PDB file of C-alpha atoms in Angstrom:
ATOM      1  CA  MET R 240       5.033  -3.816   2.255  1.00 95.00           C
ATOM      2  CA  LYS R 241       7.583  -6.021   4.163  1.00 98.00           C
ATOM      3  CA  ALA R 242      10.660  -5.345   5.140  1.00 98.00           C
ATOM      4  CA  VAL R 243      13.427  -7.872   5.325  1.00 98.00           C
ATOM      5  CA  ILE R 244      16.142  -7.447   7.810  1.00 98.00           C
ATOM      6  CA  LEU R 245      19.318  -9.592   8.768  1.00 97.00           C
ATOM      7  CA  ALA R 246      19.882  -9.959  12.520  1.00 95.00           C
ATOM      8  CA  GLY R 247      22.637 -12.863  12.274  1.00 89.00           C
ATOM      9  CA  GLY R 248      26.788 -11.315  11.274  1.00 81.00           C
ATOM     10  CA  LEU R 249      28.794 -11.685  14.290  1.00 76.00           C
ATOM     11  CA  GLY R 250      29.430  -8.547  14.564  1.00 71.00           C
ATOM     12  CA  THR R 251      32.649  -9.206  15.169  1.00 70.00           C
ATOM     13  CA  ARG R 252      34.259  -5.683  14.771  1.00 69.00           C
ATOM     14  CA  LEU R 253      31.953  -4.886  18.502  1.00 73.00           C
ATOM     15  CA  SER R 254      33.401  -7.465  20.041  1.00 70.00           C
ATOM     16  CA  GLU R 255      32.485  -5.342  23.163  1.00 69.00           C
ATOM     17  CA  GLU R 256      28.656  -5.857  23.057  1.00 71.00           C
ATOM     18  CA  THR R 257      27.738  -8.824  20.104  1.00 72.00           C
ATOM     19  CA  SER R 258      30.684 -11.312  23.087  1.00 76.00           C
ATOM     20  CA  ILE R 259      27.325 -11.932  24.706  1.00 78.00           C
ATOM     21  CA  ARG R 260      24.449 -10.575  22.124  1.00 86.00           C
ATOM     22  CA  PRO R 261      23.971 -10.372  18.621  1.00 90.00           C
ATOM     23  CA  LYS R 262      25.008  -6.465  17.590  1.00 92.00           C
ATOM     24  CA  PRO R 263      21.327  -5.356  15.937  1.00 95.00           C
ATOM     25  CA  MET R 264      20.724  -5.818  19.897  1.00 94.00           C
ATOM     26  CA  VAL R 265      23.240  -3.858  21.117  1.00 93.00           C
ATOM     27  CA  GLU R 266      21.003  -0.838  22.892  1.00 95.00           C
ATOM     28  CA  ILE R 267      20.914   3.050  21.841  1.00 96.00           C
ATOM     29  CA  GLY R 268      19.020   4.941  25.116  1.00 95.00           C
ATOM     30  CA  GLY R 269      18.142   2.051  26.427  1.00 93.00           C
ATOM     31  CA  LYS R 270      16.600   0.084  23.507  1.00 94.00           C
ATOM     32  CA  PRO R 271      18.106  -3.289  20.612  1.00 95.00           C
ATOM     33  CA  ILE R 272      19.137  -0.732  16.935  1.00 97.00           C
ATOM     34  CA  LEU R 273      17.587  -2.886  15.415  1.00 97.00           C
ATOM     35  CA  TRP R 274      13.798  -1.532  16.747  1.00 97.00           C
ATOM     36  CA  HIS R 275      15.227   2.116  15.835  1.00 97.00           C
ATOM     37  CA  ILE R 276      14.759   0.459  12.349  1.00 98.00           C
ATOM     38  CA  MET R 277      11.375  -1.199  12.548  1.00 97.00           C
ATOM     39  CA  LYS R 278      10.757   1.923  14.215  1.00 97.00           C
ATOM     40  CA  THR R 279      11.366   3.879  10.954  1.00 97.00           C
ATOM     41  CA  TYR R 280      10.329   1.433   9.164  1.00 98.00           C
ATOM     42  CA  SER R 281       7.039   2.128  10.208  1.00 97.00           C
ATOM     43  CA  ALA R 282       6.496   5.660  10.239  1.00 97.00           C
ATOM     44  CA  HIS R 283       6.181   5.172   7.038  1.00 97.00           C
ATOM     45  CA  GLY R 284       3.239   1.918   7.445  1.00 97.00           C
ATOM     46  CA  ILE R 285       6.096  -0.693   6.593  1.00 98.00           C
ATOM     47  CA  ASN R 286       4.734  -2.627   9.608  1.00 97.00           C
ATOM     48  CA  ASP R 287       5.733  -6.577   9.399  1.00 98.00           C
ATOM     49  CA  PHE R 288       8.416  -8.035   9.336  1.00 98.00           C
ATOM     50  CA  ILE R 289      11.490 -10.433   8.706  1.00 98.00           C
ATOM     51  CA  ILE R 290      13.444 -10.422  10.840  1.00 98.00           C
ATOM     52  CA  CYS R 291      16.952 -13.248   8.817  1.00 97.00           C
ATOM     53  CA  CYS R 292      18.674 -14.816  12.727  1.00 96.00           C
ATOM     54  CA  GLY R 293      21.746 -16.046  12.968  1.00 94.00           C
ATOM     55  CA  TYR R 294      24.288 -16.176  15.821  1.00 92.00           C
ATOM     56  CA  LYS R 295      22.956 -15.283  19.202  1.00 93.00           C
ATOM     57  CA  GLY R 296      18.959 -15.757  17.232  1.00 93.00           C
ATOM     58  CA  TYR R 297      17.569 -16.435  20.615  1.00 95.00           C
ATOM     59  CA  ILE R 298      17.588 -13.217  22.090  1.00 94.00           C
ATOM     60  CA  ILE R 299      16.653 -11.808  19.806  1.00 96.00           C
ATOM     61  CA  LYS R 300      13.600 -14.650  20.154  1.00 95.00           C
ATOM     62  CA  GLU R 301      12.595 -14.747  23.289  1.00 94.00           C
ATOM     63  CA  TYR R 302      13.288 -10.705  22.893  1.00 93.00           C
ATOM     64  CA  PHE R 303       9.881 -10.585  20.916  1.00 93.00           C
ATOM     65  CA  ALA R 304       8.322 -13.466  22.746  1.00 90.00           C
ATOM     66  CA  ASN R 305       8.495 -10.172  26.032  1.00 87.00           C
ATOM     67  CA  TYR R 306       8.182  -7.393  24.228  1.00 86.00           C
ATOM     68  CA  PHE R 307       4.564  -6.895  25.696  1.00 81.00           C
ATOM     69  CA  LEU R 308       5.760  -7.161  29.428  1.00 80.00           C
ATOM     70  CA  HIS R 309       9.773  -4.738  28.196  1.00 79.00           C
ATOM     71  CA  MET R 310       6.883  -1.859  26.986  1.00 79.00           C
ATOM     72  CA  SER R 311       4.109  -2.958  30.076  1.00 81.00           C
ATOM     73  CA  ASP R 312       3.574  -1.250  34.374  1.00 85.00           C
ATOM     74  CA  VAL R 313       3.334  -5.227  35.879  1.00 86.00           C
ATOM     75  CA  THR R 314       2.309  -6.793  38.884  1.00 91.00           C
ATOM     76  CA  PHE R 315       3.899 -10.647  39.655  1.00 91.00           C
ATOM     77  CA  ASP R 316       2.293 -12.428  42.793  1.00 92.00           C
ATOM     78  CA  MET R 317       3.384 -14.634  44.123  1.00 93.00           C
ATOM     79  CA  ARG R 318       1.858 -16.704  46.759  1.00 92.00           C
ATOM     80  CA  PHE R 319      -1.187 -17.290  43.651  1.00 92.00           C
ATOM     81  CA  ASN R 320       1.494 -17.704  40.430  1.00 91.00           C
ATOM     82  CA  GLN R 321      -0.698 -14.353  38.842  1.00 90.00           C
ATOM     83  CA  MET R 322       0.358 -11.649  36.788  1.00 86.00           C
ATOM     84  CA  ASN R 323      -1.276  -9.398  36.040  1.00 85.00           C
ATOM     85  CA  VAL R 324      -0.537  -6.074  33.391  1.00 80.00           C
ATOM     86  CA  HIS R 325      -1.692  -2.158  34.235  1.00 80.00           C
ATOM     87  CA  SER R 326      -0.368  -0.636  31.138  1.00 70.00           C
ATOM     88  CA  GLY R 327       0.916  -1.454  28.219  1.00 67.00           C
ATOM     89  CA  TYR R 328       1.650  -0.006  24.548  1.00 72.00           C
ATOM     90  CA  ALA R 329       3.099  -2.992  21.466  1.00 75.00           C
ATOM     91  CA  GLU R 330       3.903  -1.264  18.268  1.00 87.00           C
ATOM     92  CA  PRO R 331       1.196  -2.950  15.214  1.00 90.00           C
ATOM     93  CA  TRP R 332       3.888  -5.234  14.085  1.00 95.00           C
ATOM     94  CA  ARG R 333       4.010  -8.714  12.845  1.00 96.00           C
ATOM     95  CA  VAL R 334       6.913 -10.525  12.784  1.00 97.00           C
ATOM     96  CA  THR R 335       8.101 -13.105  11.329  1.00 97.00           C
ATOM     97  CA  LEU R 336      11.771 -14.752  13.016  1.00 97.00           C
ATOM     98  CA  VAL R 337      14.045 -17.151  10.692  1.00 97.00           C
ATOM     99  CA  ASN R 338      17.425 -18.584  12.833  1.00 96.00           C
ATOM    100  CA  THR R 339      18.885 -17.917   8.798  1.00 96.00           C
ATOM    101  CA  GLY R 340      22.751 -19.972   9.557  1.00 94.00           C
ATOM    102  CA  ASP R 341      25.273 -18.608  11.920  1.00 91.00           C
ATOM    103  CA  HIS R 342      27.061 -18.547   9.343  1.00 91.00           C
ATOM    104  CA  THR R 343      25.213 -17.730   5.900  1.00 95.00           C
ATOM    105  CA  MET R 344      26.741 -14.873   3.871  1.00 95.00           C
ATOM    106  CA  THR R 345      24.269 -12.419   3.442  1.00 96.00           C
ATOM    107  CA  GLY R 346      22.502 -13.247  -0.082  1.00 97.00           C
ATOM    108  CA  GLY R 347      22.104 -16.566   1.629  1.00 97.00           C
ATOM    109  CA  ARG R 348      19.251 -15.003   4.536  1.00 97.00           C
ATOM    110  CA  LEU R 349      18.087 -13.327   1.956  1.00 97.00           C
ATOM    111  CA  LYS R 350      17.090 -16.846   0.040  1.00 97.00           C
ATOM    112  CA  ARG R 351      15.636 -18.478   3.149  1.00 97.00           C
ATOM    113  CA  VAL R 352      13.260 -16.005   4.136  1.00 97.00           C
ATOM    114  CA  CYS R 353      11.859 -16.569  -0.071  1.00 95.00           C
ATOM    115  CA  GLU R 354       8.311 -18.639   1.201  1.00 95.00           C
ATOM    116  CA  HIS R 355       7.775 -15.548   3.957  1.00 96.00           C
ATOM    117  CA  LEU R 356       8.224 -12.981   1.046  1.00 96.00           C
ATOM    118  CA  GLY R 357       5.770 -13.614  -1.843  1.00 90.00           C
ATOM    119  CA  ASN R 358       6.049 -12.474  -4.973  1.00 94.00           C
ATOM    120  CA  ASP R 359       5.155  -8.453  -3.791  1.00 95.00           C
ATOM    121  CA  THR R 360       8.223  -6.268  -3.873  1.00 98.00           C
ATOM    122  CA  PHE R 361       9.402  -5.055  -1.025  1.00 98.00           C
ATOM    123  CA  CYS R 362      12.675  -3.511   1.097  1.00 98.00           C
ATOM    124  CA  PHE R 363      15.728  -5.447   2.872  1.00 98.00           C
ATOM    125  CA  THR R 364      18.077  -3.237   4.799  1.00 97.00           C
ATOM    126  CA  TYR R 365      20.982  -4.261   8.083  1.00 96.00           C
ATOM    127  CA  GLY R 366      20.352  -4.776  11.456  1.00 96.00           C
ATOM    128  CA  ASP R 367      23.452  -2.525  12.076  1.00 93.00           C
ATOM    129  CA  GLY R 368      22.536   1.034  11.228  1.00 93.00           C
ATOM    130  CA  VAL R 369      20.089   4.036  11.506  1.00 97.00           C
ATOM    131  CA  SER R 370      19.023   7.124   9.286  1.00 97.00           C
ATOM    132  CA  ASP R 371      16.156   9.816   8.038  1.00 97.00           C
ATOM    133  CA  ILE R 372      15.610   8.885   5.124  1.00 97.00           C
ATOM    134  CA  ASN R 373      12.185   8.946   4.311  1.00 97.00           C
ATOM    135  CA  ILE R 374      11.530   4.813   3.327  1.00 98.00           C
ATOM    136  CA  THR R 375       8.063   6.507   0.711  1.00 98.00           C
ATOM    137  CA  GLU R 376       9.582   8.758  -1.491  1.00 97.00           C
ATOM    138  CA  LEU R 377      12.421   5.233  -1.656  1.00 97.00           C
ATOM    139  CA  ILE R 378       9.459   2.974  -2.270  1.00 98.00           C
ATOM    140  CA  ASN R 379       8.106   5.433  -4.890  1.00 97.00           C
ATOM    141  CA  PHE R 380      11.569   6.517  -6.598  1.00 95.00           C
ATOM    142  CA  HIS R 381      11.236   2.453  -6.906  1.00 95.00           C
ATOM    143  CA  LYS R 382       8.714   1.810  -9.077  1.00 96.00           C
ATOM    144  CA  GLU R 383       9.446   4.916 -10.498  1.00 95.00           C
ATOM    145  CA  GLN R 384      12.364   3.078 -12.673  1.00 93.00           C
ATOM    146  CA  ARG R 385      10.879   0.143 -12.758  1.00 94.00           C
ATOM    147  CA  SER R 386      13.994  -1.730 -11.700  1.00 94.00           C
ATOM    148  CA  LEU R 387      14.283  -5.209 -10.186  1.00 95.00           C
ATOM    149  CA  ALA R 388      16.523  -3.400  -7.105  1.00 95.00           C
ATOM    150  CA  THR R 389      17.187   0.005  -5.814  1.00 95.00           C
ATOM    151  CA  LEU R 390      19.964   1.123  -3.402  1.00 94.00           C
ATOM    152  CA  THR R 391      19.923   3.326  -0.952  1.00 93.00           C
ATOM    153  CA  ALA R 392      23.317   5.860  -1.558  1.00 92.00           C
ATOM    154  CA  VAL R 393      24.592   7.419   1.072  1.00 90.00           C
ATOM    155  CA  GLN R 394      27.757  10.340   1.085  1.00 84.00           C
ATOM    156  CA  PRO R 395      29.846   9.401   5.067  1.00 80.00           C
ATOM    157  CA  ALA R 396      30.912  12.152   6.659  1.00 72.00           C
ATOM    158  CA  GLY R 397      34.763  11.030   6.560  1.00 64.00           C
ATOM    159  CA  ARG R 398      35.768   9.036  10.347  1.00 57.00           C
ATOM    160  CA  PHE R 399      38.396  11.463  10.998  1.00 51.00           C
ATOM    161  CA  GLY R 400      40.340  15.144  11.423  1.00 51.00           C
ATOM    162  CA  ALA R 401      41.433  15.935   8.551  1.00 52.00           C
ATOM    163  CA  ILE R 402      44.274  17.835   8.503  1.00 51.00           C
ATOM    164  CA  SER R 403      46.286  20.328   5.365  1.00 55.00           C
ATOM    165  CA  LEU R 404      49.631  19.422   5.423  1.00 55.00           C
ATOM    166  CA  GLY R 405      51.971  19.853   2.539  1.00 61.00           C
ATOM    167  CA  GLN R 406      54.827  17.299   1.501  1.00 61.00           C
ATOM    168  CA  GLU R 407      58.050  19.600   3.016  1.00 62.00           C
ATOM    169  CA  GLN R 408      55.354  21.568   5.519  1.00 56.00           C
ATOM    170  CA  THR R 409      55.638  21.023   8.963  1.00 49.00           C
ATOM    171  CA  LYS R 410      53.252  24.003  10.359  1.00 51.00           C
ATOM    172  CA  ILE R 411      49.465  22.536  10.081  1.00 48.00           C
ATOM    173  CA  ASN R 412      47.720  25.480   8.692  1.00 55.00           C
ATOM    174  CA  SER R 413      43.993  24.383   8.775  1.00 55.00           C
ATOM    175  CA  PHE R 414      42.316  21.685  10.623  1.00 52.00           C
ATOM    176  CA  ARG R 415      38.630  19.248  10.906  1.00 57.00           C
ATOM    177  CA  GLU R 416      37.335  17.526  12.527  1.00 54.00           C
ATOM    178  CA  LYS R 417      34.868  15.331  10.757  1.00 54.00           C
ATOM    179  CA  PRO R 418      35.031  16.218   7.171  1.00 57.00           C
ATOM    180  CA  GLU R 419      33.532  15.275   4.458  1.00 61.00           C
ATOM    181  CA  GLY R 420      34.004  13.077   2.871  1.00 59.00           C
ATOM    182  CA  ASP R 421      35.468  12.503  -0.374  1.00 59.00           C
ATOM    183  CA  GLY R 422      32.082  12.379  -2.307  1.00 63.00           C
ATOM    184  CA  ALA R 423      31.613   8.934  -3.683  1.00 76.00           C
ATOM    185  CA  TRP R 424      28.368   7.893  -2.702  1.00 85.00           C
ATOM    186  CA  ILE R 425      28.253   4.360  -1.347  1.00 88.00           C
ATOM    187  CA  ASN R 426      26.360   1.600  -0.052  1.00 90.00           C
ATOM    188  CA  GLY R 427      23.731   2.144   2.485  1.00 92.00           C
ATOM    189  CA  GLY R 428      21.103  -0.402   2.168  1.00 93.00           C
ATOM    190  CA  TYR R 429      17.859   0.645   2.374  1.00 96.00           C
ATOM    191  CA  PHE R 430      16.677  -1.397  -0.448  1.00 96.00           C
ATOM    192  CA  VAL R 431      13.434  -1.895  -2.311  1.00 97.00           C
ATOM    193  CA  LEU R 432      13.296  -5.622  -4.379  1.00 98.00           C
ATOM    194  CA  GLU R 433      11.781  -6.850  -6.742  1.00 98.00           C
ATOM    195  CA  PRO R 434      11.163 -10.939  -6.584  1.00 97.00           C
ATOM    196  CA  GLU R 435      12.342 -11.832  -9.417  1.00 97.00           C
ATOM    197  CA  VAL R 436      16.660 -10.725  -7.136  1.00 97.00           C
ATOM    198  CA  LEU R 437      15.698 -14.288  -5.147  1.00 97.00           C
ATOM    199  CA  ASN R 438      16.707 -15.963  -8.873  1.00 96.00           C
ATOM    200  CA  LEU R 439      20.597 -14.951  -8.974  1.00 97.00           C
ATOM    201  CA  ILE R 440      21.343 -16.559  -4.974  1.00 97.00           C
ATOM    202  CA  ALA R 441      23.083 -19.420  -5.447  1.00 96.00           C
ATOM    203  CA  ASP R 442      23.015 -20.617  -2.327  1.00 95.00           C
ATOM    204  CA  ASP R 443      24.584 -19.760   1.614  1.00 95.00           C
ATOM    205  CA  SER R 444      27.165 -18.563   0.616  1.00 96.00           C
ATOM    206  CA  THR R 445      26.414 -15.919  -1.873  1.00 97.00           C
ATOM    207  CA  VAL R 446      27.954 -13.206  -0.708  1.00 95.00           C
ATOM    208  CA  TRP R 447      23.871 -10.095  -2.131  1.00 95.00           C
ATOM    209  CA  GLU R 448      27.034  -6.702  -2.324  1.00 93.00           C
ATOM    210  CA  LYS R 449      28.709  -9.643  -4.682  1.00 92.00           C
ATOM    211  CA  GLU R 450      27.758 -11.125  -7.373  1.00 93.00           C
ATOM    212  CA  PRO R 451      23.314 -10.541  -6.720  1.00 93.00           C
ATOM    213  CA  LEU R 452      24.861  -6.497  -7.770  1.00 94.00           C
ATOM    214  CA  GLU R 453      27.361  -6.922  -9.748  1.00 93.00           C
ATOM    215  CA  LYS R 454      24.662  -8.963 -11.768  1.00 92.00           C
ATOM    216  CA  LEU R 455      21.933  -6.966 -11.219  1.00 94.00           C
ATOM    217  CA  ALA R 456      24.813  -3.651 -12.115  1.00 93.00           C
ATOM    218  CA  ASP R 457      25.270  -6.008 -15.130  1.00 91.00           C
ATOM    219  CA  MET R 458      21.934  -6.144 -16.342  1.00 91.00           C
ATOM    220  CA  GLU R 459      20.890  -2.172 -16.304  1.00 90.00           C
ATOM    221  CA  GLN R 460      18.256  -3.145 -13.488  1.00 93.00           C
ATOM    222  CA  LEU R 461      20.497  -1.254 -10.034  1.00 94.00           C
ATOM    223  CA  SER R 462      19.230   2.388  -9.334  1.00 94.00           C
ATOM    224  CA  ALA R 463      20.275   4.274  -7.402  1.00 93.00           C
ATOM    225  CA  PHE R 464      18.309   7.107  -4.471  1.00 93.00           C
ATOM    226  CA  LYS R 465      20.492   9.322  -3.804  1.00 94.00           C
ATOM    227  CA  HIS R 466      19.926   9.988  -0.098  1.00 94.00           C
ATOM    228  CA  ASN R 467      21.963  13.564   1.182  1.00 92.00           C
ATOM    229  CA  GLY R 468      21.086  13.336   5.856  1.00 94.00           C
ATOM    230  CA  PHE R 469      21.381  11.287   8.216  1.00 95.00           C
ATOM    231  CA  TRP R 470      22.765   8.375   7.518  1.00 95.00           C
ATOM    232  CA  GLN R 471      25.113   5.964  10.298  1.00 94.00           C
ATOM    233  CA  PRO R 472      26.124   2.926  10.739  1.00 93.00           C
ATOM    234  CA  MET R 473      27.623   1.112  13.733  1.00 92.00           C
ATOM    235  CA  ASP R 474      30.590  -0.736  13.638  1.00 89.00           C
ATOM    236  CA  THR R 475      32.566  -0.408  16.322  1.00 89.00           C
ATOM    237  CA  LEU R 476      32.254   0.868  19.658  1.00 90.00           C
ATOM    238  CA  ARG R 477      33.243   4.575  18.612  1.00 91.00           C
ATOM    239  CA  ASP R 478      30.469   4.613  16.663  1.00 92.00           C
ATOM    240  CA  LYS R 479      27.886   2.468  19.209  1.00 93.00           C
ATOM    241  CA  ASN R 480      28.799   5.739  21.577  1.00 94.00           C
ATOM    242  CA  TYR R 481      28.369   8.690  19.320  1.00 95.00           C
ATOM    243  CA  LEU R 482      24.812   7.723  18.118  1.00 96.00           C
ATOM    244  CA  GLU R 483      24.235   6.828  22.081  1.00 96.00           C
ATOM    245  CA  ASP R 484      25.324  10.361  22.812  1.00 96.00           C
ATOM    246  CA  LEU R 485      23.280  11.402  19.950  1.00 97.00           C
ATOM    247  CA  TRP R 486      19.842  10.342  21.384  1.00 97.00           C
ATOM    248  CA  LYS R 487      20.467  11.989  24.547  1.00 96.00           C
ATOM    249  CA  SER R 488      20.618  14.370  23.438  1.00 95.00           C
ATOM    250  CA  GLY R 489      16.932  14.653  22.147  1.00 93.00           C
ATOM    251  CA  GLU R 490      17.431  15.327  18.186  1.00 91.00           C
ATOM    252  CA  ALA R 491      18.721  11.999  16.835  1.00 96.00           C
ATOM    253  CA  PRO R 492      18.443  12.868  13.054  1.00 96.00           C
ATOM    254  CA  TRP R 493      16.673   9.413  12.526  1.00 97.00           C
ATOM    255  CA  GLN R 494      14.314   9.641  15.162  1.00 96.00           C
ATOM    256  CA  VAL R 495      11.366  10.426  12.634  1.00 92.00           C
ATOM    257  CA  TRP R 496       7.975   8.608  14.576  1.00 90.00           C
TER     258      TRP R 496
END
């Protein structure tokens, strides 16, 4: 099975990092967050990736072009213009990098890679968030549902400290840092899709989260896989620092490999 990853957005809310690189290349623990996402899929036997590039996509291409060198011990002998690789490790990945345009919307990016997908079920997700989701269970759930599309539904925690304060009250009697959210389920990405969904995407201007998903819901062809575990997008510098701290602690929940 193949996995399509969106990696072409501008990432304006993380401009501290994305002014010099695409958002999926922002590093957590010295590795791009894109690498972390791919490792999650790889842990469940999915090693064939299609990356939808856009903004500064050449940086992603250069990363994979030199991936073996990134992971190896190397001696460069300048006198003889030689390179000797002493040891190295490469993932068992097949990576297809497709330029899907700088300003193409999410649905349009997916449409642009359709020639690489064939007629098989495939995975689809965003290149800026990590989770400890069980991809194998997600795929099995999708097959059981017999829907054209399955999305992963998550319940994010609150982003700010919550206080209990009545209308006339001036003394706080309850405070919770990062409380649970309001209980609403939201789209956490990590889709499993049938190739027929591509017919619902008109062109580059199509936003995947609007017309296609709305149409699938109207057709009763959109299922929800409820994930109660860890899920964290990297939208802001605060999010990036939070993920970095988790990785440094040695207990990053998404490290399932």
